[in-house]
């Protein structure tokens, strides 16, 4: 069975600090996709990134960066110079090419001014 | 481009009553998902449609939950009869291609309270 673990339930940082959200996954499949979603207080889930299991290159998008390490089954998400608007619940997720989609329990990030 | 539409946004019912939720996906999206998100947890997939066929309903409590997607466009999720533990936000999402695992676009959700 597939599983996604986000060990950090809640994180609080002060604005402009860097913060890393951890994600560890389990799957028996050799091909899969990993995702990160953001759920702001408004409640609507927002897609952030998708990563194919064959592509272990790290990715940077503005203040966001993702570190995918297949050897440790981790897909961590870093926000650089955090802002108050980054406050949200962040979910890591996994699927097998469109099937068996599984979300992690989420990490609530609070960025304090 | 219009997003995923859901209605109603809020619903309060008593246990043992029935309730139905509606979802209209993004135009052209063949894949539609229903999730249940209990407070403080990640969304749990209930059912996934590809056009009007069911791809995965392994986590759908079929004794009380049902879903349909007639004509492969909008979809309805029904609970009959509701239990207290069904209190949650029900999210609908759609994506454009099943095999390519394109990102899912989520609707605003329906918050259900069962008393």
CSV table of C-alpha atoms in Angstrom, one decimal:
chain,number,residue,atom,x,y,z
A,1,UNK,CA,0.0,0.0,0.0
A,2,UNK,CA,1.1,3.5,-0.6
A,3,UNK,CA,1.8,5.9,2.2
A,4,UNK,CA,2.9,9.5,2.6
A,5,UNK,CA,4.3,10.7,5.9
A,6,UNK,CA,4.7,14.4,6.9
A,7,UNK,CA,6.2,14.2,10.4
A,8,UNK,CA,5.9,17.9,11.1
A,9,UNK,CA,2.4,18.6,12.2
A,10,UNK,CA,2.9,22.4,12.7
A,11,UNK,CA,5.7,24.8,12.1
A,12,UNK,CA,6.0,28.4,13.1
A,13,UNK,CA,8.6,30.7,11.7
A,14,UNK,CA,9.2,34.4,11.7
A,15,UNK,CA,8.9,36.2,8.4
A,16,UNK,CA,12.0,36.1,6.2
A,17,UNK,CA,13.2,32.8,7.8
A,18,UNK,CA,13.8,29.8,5.6
A,19,UNK,CA,11.7,26.7,6.3
A,20,UNK,CA,11.8,23.2,5.1
A,21,UNK,CA,8.7,20.9,5.0
A,22,UNK,CA,9.5,17.2,5.1
A,23,UNK,CA,7.8,14.4,3.1
A,24,UNK,CA,8.6,10.7,3.2
A,25,UNK,CA,6.7,8.3,1.0
A,26,UNK,CA,6.3,4.5,0.6
A,27,UNK,CA,5.4,2.8,-2.6
A,28,UNK,CA,6.2,-0.6,-4.3
A,29,UNK,CA,5.9,0.9,-7.7
A,30,UNK,CA,9.0,2.0,-9.6
A,31,UNK,CA,7.2,4.7,-11.5
A,32,UNK,CA,5.1,7.3,-9.7
A,33,UNK,CA,4.5,11.0,-9.3
A,34,UNK,CA,5.0,13.1,-6.3
A,35,UNK,CA,3.1,16.4,-5.6
A,36,UNK,CA,3.0,19.3,-3.3
A,37,UNK,CA,-0.3,21.2,-2.7
A,38,UNK,CA,-1.0,24.3,-0.6
A,39,UNK,CA,-4.3,24.8,1.3
A,40,UNK,CA,-4.6,28.4,2.4
A,41,UNK,CA,-7.2,29.4,5.0
A,42,UNK,CA,-9.7,29.8,2.3
A,43,UNK,CA,-9.7,26.1,1.9
A,44,UNK,CA,-9.1,25.6,-1.8
A,45,UNK,CA,-6.2,23.3,-2.6
A,46,UNK,CA,-3.6,24.8,-4.9
A,47,UNK,CA,-1.2,22.7,-7.0
A,48,UNK,CA,2.5,23.6,-6.5
A,49,UNK,CA,4.6,21.0,-8.2
A,50,UNK,CA,4.6,17.5,-9.8
A,51,UNK,CA,7.7,15.4,-9.9
A,52,UNK,CA,8.2,12.2,-11.9
A,53,UNK,CA,10.0,9.4,-10.2
A,54,UNK,CA,12.5,9.3,-13.0
A,55,UNK,CA,13.5,12.9,-12.5
A,56,UNK,CA,15.6,13.5,-9.4
A,57,UNK,CA,16.7,16.9,-10.4
A,58,UNK,CA,16.0,19.5,-7.8
A,59,UNK,CA,13.7,22.3,-8.8
A,60,UNK,CA,13.5,26.0,-7.9
A,61,UNK,CA,10.6,28.3,-8.6
A,62,UNK,CA,11.1,31.7,-7.1
A,63,UNK,CA,11.2,31.3,-3.3
A,64,UNK,CA,10.2,27.7,-3.5
A,65,UNK,CA,12.5,24.7,-4.0
A,66,UNK,CA,12.1,21.0,-3.9
A,67,UNK,CA,14.6,18.3,-3.1
A,68,UNK,CA,13.8,14.8,-4.4
A,69,UNK,CA,15.9,11.9,-3.1
A,70,UNK,CA,14.8,8.5,-4.3
A,71,UNK,CA,17.4,6.8,-2.1
A,72,UNK,CA,15.7,8.0,1.1
A,73,UNK,CA,12.2,8.2,-0.4
A,74,UNK,CA,11.9,11.9,0.4
A,75,UNK,CA,10.5,14.9,-1.4
A,76,UNK,CA,11.2,17.9,0.8
A,77,UNK,CA,9.9,21.4,0.1
A,78,UNK,CA,11.8,24.6,1.1
A,79,UNK,CA,10.5,28.1,1.3
A,80,UNK,CA,13.2,30.8,1.3
A,81,UNK,CA,12.6,34.1,2.9
A,82,UNK,CA,9.1,33.1,4.1
A,83,UNK,CA,6.3,35.6,4.0
A,84,UNK,CA,3.0,35.9,5.9
A,85,UNK,CA,1.1,34.9,2.8
A,86,UNK,CA,2.9,31.5,2.9
A,87,UNK,CA,0.9,30.6,6.0
A,88,UNK,CA,-1.2,27.5,5.0
A,89,UNK,CA,-1.4,23.8,5.3
A,90,UNK,CA,0.9,22.0,2.9
A,91,UNK,CA,0.3,18.5,1.6
A,92,UNK,CA,2.6,16.1,0.0
A,93,UNK,CA,1.0,13.5,-2.3
A,94,UNK,CA,1.8,10.4,-4.4
A,95,UNK,CA,0.1,8.6,-7.2
A,96,UNK,CA,0.9,5.9,-9.7
A,97,UNK,CA,0.3,7.6,-13.0
A,98,UNK,CA,-3.2,8.7,-12.3
A,99,UNK,CA,-4.3,6.0,-9.9
A,100,UNK,CA,-4.1,5.4,-6.1
A,101,UNK,CA,-3.7,9.0,-5.3
A,102,UNK,CA,-2.7,9.4,-1.6
A,103,UNK,CA,-2.2,12.6,0.4
A,104,UNK,CA,-0.1,13.0,3.5
A,105,UNK,CA,-1.6,14.4,6.7
A,106,UNK,CA,-0.3,17.9,6.0
A,107,UNK,CA,2.0,20.4,7.7
A,108,UNK,CA,0.5,23.6,9.0
A,109,UNK,CA,2.9,26.5,8.5
A,110,UNK,CA,2.5,29.7,10.3
A,111,UNK,CA,4.6,32.6,9.3
A,112,UNK,CA,4.6,35.4,11.9
A,113,UNK,CA,5.2,39.0,11.0
B,1,UNK,CA,-11.1,29.4,-17.8
B,2,UNK,CA,-13.7,28.6,-15.2
B,3,UNK,CA,-12.6,26.4,-12.3
B,4,UNK,CA,-14.2,23.4,-10.7
B,5,UNK,CA,-17.6,24.3,-9.4
B,6,UNK,CA,-19.3,22.7,-6.4
B,7,UNK,CA,-22.6,23.1,-4.6
B,8,UNK,CA,-23.8,23.6,-2.0
B,9,UNK,CA,-20.9,25.2,-0.1
B,10,UNK,CA,-22.3,24.3,3.2
B,11,UNK,CA,-24.8,21.7,4.4
B,12,UNK,CA,-26.1,20.8,7.9
B,13,UNK,CA,-28.2,17.7,8.3
B,14,UNK,CA,-29.2,15.3,11.0
B,15,UNK,CA,-27.9,11.8,11.2
B,16,UNK,CA,-29.8,9.3,9.2
B,17,UNK,CA,-30.8,11.9,6.6
B,18,UNK,CA,-29.7,11.9,3.0
B,19,UNK,CA,-27.6,14.5,1.2
B,20,UNK,CA,-26.2,15.1,-2.2
B,21,UNK,CA,-23.3,17.1,-3.5
B,22,UNK,CA,-22.8,18.3,-7.1
B,23,UNK,CA,-19.6,19.0,-9.0
B,24,UNK,CA,-19.0,20.5,-12.4
B,25,UNK,CA,-15.3,20.0,-13.5
B,26,UNK,CA,-13.2,22.2,-15.7
B,27,UNK,CA,-14.4,21.9,-19.3
B,28,UNK,CA,-12.7,19.1,-21.2
B,29,UNK,CA,-11.3,17.4,-18.1
B,30,UNK,CA,-12.0,13.7,-18.5
B,31,UNK,CA,-10.9,12.7,-15.0
B,32,UNK,CA,-13.0,13.6,-11.9
B,33,UNK,CA,-12.2,12.9,-8.3
B,34,UNK,CA,-14.2,13.1,-5.1
B,35,UNK,CA,-12.3,13.4,-1.8
B,36,UNK,CA,-13.3,13.5,1.8
B,37,UNK,CA,-11.3,15.8,4.1
B,38,UNK,CA,-11.9,15.4,7.8
B,39,UNK,CA,-10.8,18.3,9.9
B,40,UNK,CA,-7.0,18.2,10.5
B,41,UNK,CA,-6.4,15.5,8.0
B,42,UNK,CA,-5.3,15.2,4.4
B,43,UNK,CA,-7.9,14.5,1.7
B,44,UNK,CA,-8.9,10.9,1.2
B,45,UNK,CA,-9.8,9.7,-2.3
B,46,UNK,CA,-13.4,8.3,-2.4
B,47,UNK,CA,-13.9,7.7,-6.1
B,48,UNK,CA,-12.2,8.5,-9.4
B,49,UNK,CA,-14.0,8.7,-12.7
B,50,UNK,CA,-12.5,8.6,-16.2
B,51,UNK,CA,-15.2,10.1,-18.4
B,52,UNK,CA,-18.3,8.3,-17.0
B,53,UNK,CA,-16.5,5.1,-15.9
B,54,UNK,CA,-15.2,4.4,-12.4
B,55,UNK,CA,-11.4,4.0,-12.2
B,56,UNK,CA,-11.1,3.6,-8.4
B,57,UNK,CA,-13.7,3.4,-5.7
B,58,UNK,CA,-11.9,1.2,-3.3
B,59,UNK,CA,-12.2,3.7,-0.4
B,60,UNK,CA,-15.9,4.6,-1.0
B,61,UNK,CA,-18.2,3.2,1.8
B,62,UNK,CA,-20.6,1.7,-0.7
B,63,UNK,CA,-23.2,0.8,1.9
B,64,UNK,CA,-24.0,4.5,2.3
B,65,UNK,CA,-22.1,6.5,-0.3
B,66,UNK,CA,-22.8,6.5,-4.0
B,67,UNK,CA,-21.5,8.6,-6.9
B,68,UNK,CA,-22.3,8.9,-10.6
B,69,UNK,CA,-21.1,10.9,-13.5
B,70,UNK,CA,-23.7,10.6,-16.2
B,71,UNK,CA,-22.6,11.8,-19.7
B,72,UNK,CA,-19.0,12.1,-18.4
B,73,UNK,CA,-19.3,15.7,-17.3
B,74,UNK,CA,-20.7,16.8,-14.0
B,75,UNK,CA,-21.0,14.4,-11.0
B,76,UNK,CA,-23.1,13.8,-7.9
B,77,UNK,CA,-22.0,12.3,-4.7
B,78,UNK,CA,-24.7,11.0,-2.3
B,79,UNK,CA,-24.7,9.9,1.3
B,80,UNK,CA,-27.7,7.9,2.5
B,81,UNK,CA,-28.1,7.6,5.5
B,82,UNK,CA,-25.5,10.0,7.0
B,83,UNK,CA,-23.6,9.3,10.1
B,84,UNK,CA,-21.9,11.7,12.5
B,85,UNK,CA,-18.5,10.6,11.3
B,86,UNK,CA,-19.4,11.8,7.8
B,87,UNK,CA,-18.9,15.4,8.9
B,88,UNK,CA,-16.1,16.7,6.7
B,89,UNK,CA,-15.4,18.8,3.6
B,90,UNK,CA,-16.1,17.0,0.4
B,91,UNK,CA,-13.7,18.1,-2.4
B,92,UNK,CA,-14.1,17.6,-6.1
B,93,UNK,CA,-11.2,17.8,-8.4
B,94,UNK,CA,-10.6,17.3,-12.1
B,95,UNK,CA,-7.6,16.7,-14.3
B,96,UNK,CA,-7.1,16.6,-18.1
B,97,UNK,CA,-5.4,13.2,-18.7
B,98,UNK,CA,-5.3,10.1,-16.6
B,99,UNK,CA,-2.2,8.5,-17.9
B,100,UNK,CA,-0.1,11.6,-17.8
B,101,UNK,CA,-1.0,12.2,-14.1
B,102,UNK,CA,-1.6,15.9,-14.8
B,103,UNK,CA,-2.2,18.1,-11.8
B,104,UNK,CA,-5.6,18.1,-10.2
B,105,UNK,CA,-7.6,21.3,-10.0
B,106,UNK,CA,-9.8,21.4,-6.9
B,107,UNK,CA,-13.1,23.1,-6.2
B,108,UNK,CA,-13.9,25.0,-3.1
B,109,UNK,CA,-15.5,22.0,-1.4
B,110,UNK,CA,-18.8,21.4,0.4
B,111,UNK,CA,-18.6,21.5,4.2
B,112,UNK,CA,-21.0,18.9,5.6
B,113,UNK,CA,-22.0,18.9,9.3
B,114,UNK,CA,-24.0,16.0,10.6
B,115,UNK,CA,-25.7,16.5,13.9
